Amino acid sequence: FCQSFPDVNKMKIPVTIVLACICLHSTEAQFPGFGGFRNLFRPLQNFLQPVMRGVQNIFGGGPKFKDDGTQSPQATGNDKLFPDDCGREEDKGTGKLCFPDGLLCQERVNKGGVQKFGGHLYWFSWQDNDNSVRNAKWDWFNARNYCRKRCMDLVSFETQQEYDWVKGFINVNVPYFWTSGRLCDFDGCDRPDFFPKNINGWFWSANQARLSPTNGSGFHDWSFTGGFQPAQKQPDNREQIQQGGESESCMAVLNNFYGDGIKWHDVACHHEKPIICEDVEGHLAFARQTFPNIRIP
């Protein structure tokens, strides 16, 4: 159900791996309906490993899955920063996967901060008309779910042109924002071609496209510096290595945070940041099919 891109430097990660990145902590969820498939999830260590009905799990095994996610797609129009029918449950450290909301998908075109590029809508949280939204910050998991409610996902950068266009909306008042970039460091990511992880293990979770190797000449904009002394190139996983914290498994764009201009950095996923949401064609198709009486542009 996700969009594909022909760039040979971003070969597709199997769906059995990529959908696992929906959550950062132990999570159980269900998201049926996309493209006639039904995606089932169960908690595996600290992440999800999904399997698509009718598609063999190439990583072997036939695990039993338990649904504990949002039970059915709805069109409520309830616009909450942190939806209570999905998203992080702080007391349990778990989360649930959001369905697109038919009305929120419809209304996304009128949301303050919406811009258009290449046939896609993009929403910049810091441009919203509502002060509470304009000043809001999300962790990476909740950020994705906020976008998903609107048939969108965190932004992915497939081309230099798209990235340069987005950078035109970043000013001194925007210190950073989340992208859908994710390190494949959970169950199912032990394939040889993902190693070494800091070079070959990154992908865009919104569309399953692998990023170019971090040390290669393909399109990327990883920073040449960070918090280590002496400086190390990104991604550097500094929070875990130097501070004994969580793995820096999510990608943010930082605005001259280390005197390096607007650059990509790996960041621990629990940090909270403004966001950019981008249309996902699969989510839009699902919502249009599920809510035929709602006109979703």
Tab-separated table of C-alpha atoms in Angstrom:
chain	number	residue	atom	x	y	z
A	1	PHE	CA	0.000	0.000	0.000
A	2	CYS	CA	3.013	2.291	0.055
A	3	GLN	CA	4.421	4.352	-2.740
A	4	SER	CA	7.465	3.115	-4.618
A	5	PHE	CA	10.306	5.119	-6.076
A	6	PRO	CA	12.669	4.013	-8.830
A	7	ASP	CA	15.903	5.214	-7.276
A	8	VAL	CA	18.231	2.223	-7.214
A	9	ASN	CA	19.963	3.631	-4.174
A	10	LYS	CA	16.758	3.191	-2.168
A	11	MET	CA	15.811	-0.432	-2.726
A	12	LYS	CA	12.609	-1.447	-1.010
A	13	ILE	CA	12.734	-2.943	2.444
A	14	PRO	CA	10.290	-5.850	2.676
A	15	VAL	CA	6.975	-4.890	4.225
A	16	THR	CA	7.639	-7.480	6.916
A	17	ILE	CA	10.420	-5.248	8.181
A	18	VAL	CA	9.311	-1.738	7.531
A	19	LEU	CA	5.929	-1.574	9.154
A	20	ALA	CA	7.673	-2.586	12.347
A	21	CYS	CA	8.954	0.938	12.699
A	22	ILE	CA	5.511	2.269	13.582
A	23	CYS	CA	6.274	2.048	17.277
A	24	LEU	CA	9.264	2.730	19.422
A	25	HIS	CA	8.334	0.644	22.418
A	26	SER	CA	6.542	-2.606	23.068
A	27	THR	CA	3.411	-2.315	20.998
A	28	GLU	CA	0.519	-4.307	19.696
A	29	ALA	CA	-1.622	-3.008	16.859
A	30	GLN	CA	-3.757	-3.886	13.863
A	31	PHE	CA	-4.240	-1.942	10.653
A	32	PRO	CA	-6.383	-3.907	8.178
A	33	GLY	CA	-7.739	-2.867	4.840
A	34	PHE	CA	-4.886	-1.447	2.823
A	35	GLY	CA	-4.847	-2.864	-0.701
A	36	GLY	CA	-6.888	-5.873	0.361
A	37	PHE	CA	-4.205	-6.908	2.828
A	38	ARG	CA	-4.517	-7.196	6.563
A	39	ASN	CA	-1.493	-6.246	8.618
A	40	LEU	CA	-1.126	-7.907	11.972
A	41	PHE	CA	1.277	-6.971	14.688
A	42	ARG	CA	2.575	-8.395	17.922
A	43	PRO	CA	5.176	-7.081	20.360
A	44	LEU	CA	8.651	-8.476	19.761
A	45	GLN	CA	11.124	-7.282	22.319
A	46	ASN	CA	10.727	-3.500	22.044
A	47	PHE	CA	9.288	-3.303	18.534
A	48	LEU	CA	6.715	-4.700	16.130
A	49	GLN	CA	7.262	-7.332	13.493
A	50	PRO	CA	4.284	-7.346	11.133
A	51	VAL	CA	3.241	-9.958	8.607
A	52	MET	CA	0.893	-9.562	5.657
A	53	ARG	CA	-1.789	-12.178	5.080
A	54	GLY	CA	-0.998	-14.185	1.961
A	55	VAL	CA	2.637	-13.124	1.980
A	56	GLN	CA	5.248	-15.466	3.388
A	57	ASN	CA	7.301	-14.098	6.238
A	58	ILE	CA	10.758	-14.210	4.685
A	59	PHE	CA	12.363	-14.106	8.092
A	60	GLY	CA	10.877	-17.470	8.948
A	61	GLY	CA	8.550	-18.637	11.648
A	62	GLY	CA	4.814	-18.378	11.973
A	63	PRO	CA	4.276	-16.294	15.093
A	64	LYS	CA	0.833	-15.901	16.540
A	65	PHE	CA	-0.406	-12.357	16.595
A	66	LYS	CA	-2.672	-10.650	19.059
A	67	ASP	CA	-4.644	-7.563	18.174
A	68	ASP	CA	-4.699	-4.733	20.679
A	69	GLY	CA	-4.915	-1.813	18.308
A	70	THR	CA	-7.497	0.613	17.097
A	71	GLN	CA	-10.426	-1.621	16.299
A	72	SER	CA	-11.897	0.010	13.192
A	73	PRO	CA	-11.442	3.039	10.959
A	74	GLN	CA	-13.620	5.993	11.884
A	75	ALA	CA	-14.506	9.419	10.556
A	76	THR	CA	-15.019	11.388	13.741
A	77	GLY	CA	-13.096	14.530	12.862
A	78	ASN	CA	-11.774	14.602	16.424
A	79	ASP	CA	-8.613	16.652	16.132
A	80	LYS	CA	-6.440	15.920	19.133
A	81	LEU	CA	-2.707	16.462	19.413
A	82	PHE	CA	-2.403	13.095	21.143
A	83	PRO	CA	-5.409	10.922	20.162
A	84	ASP	CA	-6.766	8.689	22.904
A	85	ASP	CA	-7.793	5.879	20.526
A	86	CYS	CA	-4.204	5.389	19.404
A	87	GLY	CA	-0.797	6.751	20.174
A	88	ARG	CA	1.434	6.465	23.209
A	89	GLU	CA	0.075	5.211	26.522
A	90	GLU	CA	2.597	6.755	28.855
A	91	ASP	CA	1.703	4.623	31.874
A	92	LYS	CA	2.382	1.407	29.959
A	93	GLY	CA	5.019	2.555	27.511
A	94	THR	CA	3.008	1.062	24.670
A	95	GLY	CA	1.221	2.425	21.653
A	96	LYS	CA	-1.396	1.724	19.021
A	97	LEU	CA	-1.427	2.325	15.317
A	98	CYS	CA	-3.808	4.984	14.017
A	99	PHE	CA	-6.221	4.492	11.170
A	100	PRO	CA	-6.747	7.470	8.897
A	101	ASP	CA	-9.781	9.461	9.997
A	102	GLY	CA	-12.003	10.152	6.988
A	103	LEU	CA	-12.950	13.669	8.055
A	104	LEU	CA	-9.437	14.659	9.076
A	105	CYS	CA	-8.179	13.387	5.715
A	106	GLN	CA	-10.779	15.537	4.000
A	107	GLU	CA	-10.043	18.599	6.098
A	108	ARG	CA	-6.261	18.383	5.794
A	109	VAL	CA	-6.384	20.547	2.646
A	110	ASN	CA	-7.765	23.472	4.676
A	111	LYS	CA	-5.398	23.112	7.601
A	112	GLY	CA	-3.197	26.099	8.344
A	113	GLY	CA	0.366	25.415	7.287
A	114	VAL	CA	-0.465	23.213	4.277
A	115	GLN	CA	1.755	23.627	1.210
A	116	LYS	CA	1.910	21.716	-2.079
A	117	PHE	CA	4.865	20.288	-3.972
A	118	GLY	CA	5.031	17.643	-6.675
A	119	GLY	CA	1.335	16.789	-6.350
A	120	HIS	CA	1.654	16.104	-2.617
A	121	LEU	CA	0.372	18.131	0.287
A	122	TYR	CA	2.781	18.915	3.109
A	123	TRP	CA	1.794	20.261	6.503
A	124	PHE	CA	4.265	22.319	8.555
A	125	SER	CA	3.247	22.218	12.205
A	126	TRP	CA	4.860	25.561	13.050
A	127	GLN	CA	2.667	27.285	10.429
A	128	ASP	CA	-0.663	26.083	11.839
A	129	ASN	CA	-3.307	28.700	12.653
A	130	ASP	CA	-3.887	27.268	16.144
A	131	ASN	CA	-1.306	28.436	18.684
A	132	SER	CA	-1.497	25.178	20.634
A	133	VAL	CA	-0.651	23.240	17.482
A	134	ARG	CA	1.869	25.739	16.159
A	135	ASN	CA	3.885	25.446	19.369
A	136	ALA	CA	3.376	21.708	19.856
A	137	LYS	CA	6.074	19.061	19.854
A	138	TRP	CA	5.715	15.318	19.437
A	139	ASP	CA	7.952	12.337	20.010
A	140	TRP	CA	8.612	10.388	16.804
A	141	PHE	CA	5.935	7.754	17.409
A	142	ASN	CA	3.148	10.171	18.275
A	143	ALA	CA	4.235	12.416	15.412
A	144	ARG	CA	3.672	9.617	12.914
A	145	ASN	CA	0.250	8.880	14.335
A	146	TYR	CA	-0.785	12.541	14.218
A	147	CYS	CA	0.109	12.541	10.531
A	148	ARG	CA	-1.538	9.172	9.853
A	149	LYS	CA	-4.855	10.438	11.158
A	150	ARG	CA	-4.763	12.803	8.175
A	151	CYS	CA	-3.788	10.242	5.507
A	152	MET	CA	-0.215	11.520	5.811
A	153	ASP	CA	3.042	10.463	7.451
A	154	LEU	CA	6.210	12.178	8.570
A	155	VAL	CA	8.073	13.705	5.661
A	156	SER	CA	10.501	11.665	3.555
A	157	PHE	CA	13.058	13.179	1.212
A	158	GLU	CA	13.346	11.239	-2.039
A	159	THR	CA	14.979	13.963	-4.123
A	160	GLN	CA	17.261	16.929	-3.667
A	161	GLN	CA	14.588	19.149	-5.208
A	162	GLU	CA	11.993	18.139	-2.598
A	163	TYR	CA	14.483	18.635	0.213
A	164	ASP	CA	15.565	22.062	-1.055
A	165	TRP	CA	11.902	23.106	-1.298
A	166	VAL	CA	11.233	22.063	2.309
A	167	LYS	CA	14.314	23.911	3.532
A	168	GLY	CA	12.754	27.093	2.181
A	169	PHE	CA	10.225	26.933	5.040
A	170	ILE	CA	12.847	26.641	7.785
A	171	ASN	CA	13.873	29.827	9.572
A	172	VAL	CA	15.596	30.781	12.809
A	173	ASN	CA	12.428	29.966	14.753
A	174	VAL	CA	12.528	26.312	13.646
A	175	PRO	CA	15.454	24.639	15.427
A	176	TYR	CA	14.583	21.113	14.282
A	177	PHE	CA	11.819	18.790	13.067
A	178	TRP	CA	11.160	15.078	12.697
A	179	THR	CA	11.323	13.107	9.449
A	180	SER	CA	10.172	9.522	8.831
A	181	GLY	CA	13.799	8.391	8.709
A	182	ARG	CA	14.370	5.288	10.826
A	183	LEU	CA	17.210	2.931	11.670
A	184	CYS	CA	16.390	-0.719	11.065
A	185	ASP	CA	17.560	-1.975	14.457
A	186	PHE	CA	14.645	-4.189	15.520
A	187	ASP	CA	13.671	-7.830	14.955
A	188	GLY	CA	13.979	-8.817	11.312
A	189	CYS	CA	16.805	-6.365	10.642
A	190	ASP	CA	19.580	-8.938	10.796
A	191	ARG	CA	19.923	-9.297	7.023
A	192	PRO	CA	23.551	-8.951	5.859
A	193	ASP	CA	22.735	-6.082	3.500
A	194	PHE	CA	21.673	-3.913	6.451
A	195	PHE	CA	25.157	-4.038	7.966
A	196	PRO	CA	26.951	-2.062	9.125
A	197	LYS	CA	23.765	-0.513	10.461
A	198	ASN	CA	25.051	3.046	10.739
A	199	ILE	CA	25.837	2.948	7.005
A	200	ASN	CA	23.262	0.651	5.390
A	201	GLY	CA	20.491	0.420	7.978
A	202	TRP	CA	18.509	3.616	7.398
A	203	PHE	CA	15.200	3.888	5.546
A	204	TRP	CA	12.141	6.116	5.183
A	205	SER	CA	9.439	4.469	7.275
A	206	ALA	CA	6.644	6.308	5.447
A	207	ASN	CA	7.285	4.641	2.097
A	208	GLN	CA	9.687	1.759	2.794
A	209	ALA	CA	12.462	3.276	0.668
A	210	ARG	CA	16.008	2.640	1.816
A	211	LEU	CA	18.317	5.586	2.136
A	212	SER	CA	21.603	5.768	0.320
A	213	PRO	CA	24.534	4.524	2.397
A	214	THR	CA	25.487	7.209	4.868
A	215	ASN	CA	29.092	7.193	3.627
A	216	GLY	CA	28.208	7.062	-0.080
A	217	SER	CA	27.812	9.594	-2.860
A	218	GLY	CA	24.047	9.093	-3.254
A	219	PHE	CA	21.583	11.716	-2.111
A	220	HIS	CA	21.676	12.409	1.631
A	221	ASP	CA	22.473	15.339	3.891
A	222	TRP	CA	23.941	13.796	7.047
A	223	SER	CA	25.903	16.345	9.035
A	224	PHE	CA	29.658	16.257	9.229
A	225	THR	CA	29.548	17.011	12.954
A	226	GLY	CA	27.605	16.550	16.183
A	227	GLY	CA	28.019	16.471	19.943
A	228	PHE	CA	31.115	14.286	20.147
A	229	GLN	CA	34.491	15.857	20.840
A	230	PRO	CA	36.321	15.566	18.548
A	231	ALA	CA	33.412	15.812	16.136
A	232	GLN	CA	32.147	12.736	14.327
A	233	LYS	CA	30.035	12.495	11.203
A	234	GLN	CA	26.365	11.674	11.533
A	235	PRO	CA	24.811	9.286	12.322
A	236	ASP	CA	26.858	8.895	15.496
A	237	ASN	CA	24.444	7.377	18.091
A	238	ARG	CA	25.948	9.713	20.680
A	239	GLU	CA	23.134	9.544	23.251
A	240	GLN	CA	23.575	5.817	23.677
A	241	ILE	CA	27.363	5.617	23.308
A	242	GLN	CA	28.362	8.669	25.323
A	243	GLN	CA	25.451	9.118	27.709
A	244	GLY	CA	24.198	5.557	28.171
A	245	GLY	CA	20.756	6.572	26.918
A	246	GLU	CA	18.508	5.277	24.169
A	247	SER	CA	19.664	4.460	20.664
A	248	GLU	CA	19.495	7.367	18.252
A	249	SER	CA	17.238	5.417	15.906
A	250	CYS	CA	15.176	8.238	14.386
A	251	MET	CA	16.162	10.971	11.971
A	252	ALA	CA	15.583	14.658	12.567
A	253	VAL	CA	16.629	17.686	10.578
A	254	LEU	CA	18.470	20.159	12.794
A	255	ASN	CA	18.820	23.833	11.913
A	256	ASN	CA	22.419	24.872	12.535
A	257	PHE	CA	22.328	23.193	15.946
A	258	TYR	CA	26.063	22.468	15.799
A	259	GLY	CA	26.988	25.366	13.537
A	260	ASP	CA	26.586	23.045	10.563
A	261	GLY	CA	23.606	24.563	8.742
A	262	ILE	CA	20.433	22.579	8.034
A	263	LYS	CA	21.507	18.949	8.301
A	264	TRP	CA	20.325	15.405	9.073
A	265	HIS	CA	21.066	13.978	12.513
A	266	ASP	CA	20.225	10.720	14.220
A	267	VAL	CA	18.264	11.403	17.418
A	268	ALA	CA	16.745	9.206	20.112
A	269	CYS	CA	13.087	8.774	19.210
A	270	HIS	CA	11.660	9.903	22.564
A	271	HIS	CA	12.688	13.525	22.036
A	272	GLU	CA	9.881	15.910	21.115
A	273	LYS	CA	10.000	18.121	18.041
A	274	PRO	CA	7.840	20.018	15.549
A	275	ILE	CA	6.856	18.000	12.499
A	276	ILE	CA	6.198	18.031	8.771
A	277	CYS	CA	3.513	15.646	7.513
A	278	GLU	CA	3.382	14.525	3.875
A	279	ASP	CA	0.556	12.883	1.887
A	280	VAL	CA	0.774	9.091	1.567
A	281	GLU	CA	-1.063	7.790	-1.499
A	282	GLY	CA	-1.783	4.428	0.117
A	283	HIS	CA	-3.424	6.027	3.127
A	284	LEU	CA	-5.496	8.275	0.877
A	285	ALA	CA	-6.637	5.338	-1.254
A	286	PHE	CA	-7.599	3.389	1.866
A	287	ALA	CA	-9.599	6.291	3.278
A	288	ARG	CA	-11.396	6.963	-0.019
A	289	GLN	CA	-12.402	3.323	-0.247
A	290	THR	CA	-13.401	3.083	3.407
A	291	PHE	CA	-15.375	6.345	3.469
A	292	PRO	CA	-17.007	6.568	0.021
A	293	ASN	CA	-19.449	9.258	1.186
A	294	ILE	CA	-16.661	11.612	2.183
A	295	ARG	CA	-14.922	13.512	-0.591
A	296	ILE	CA	-11.213	13.212	0.182
A	297	PRO	CA	-9.031	15.280	-2.180
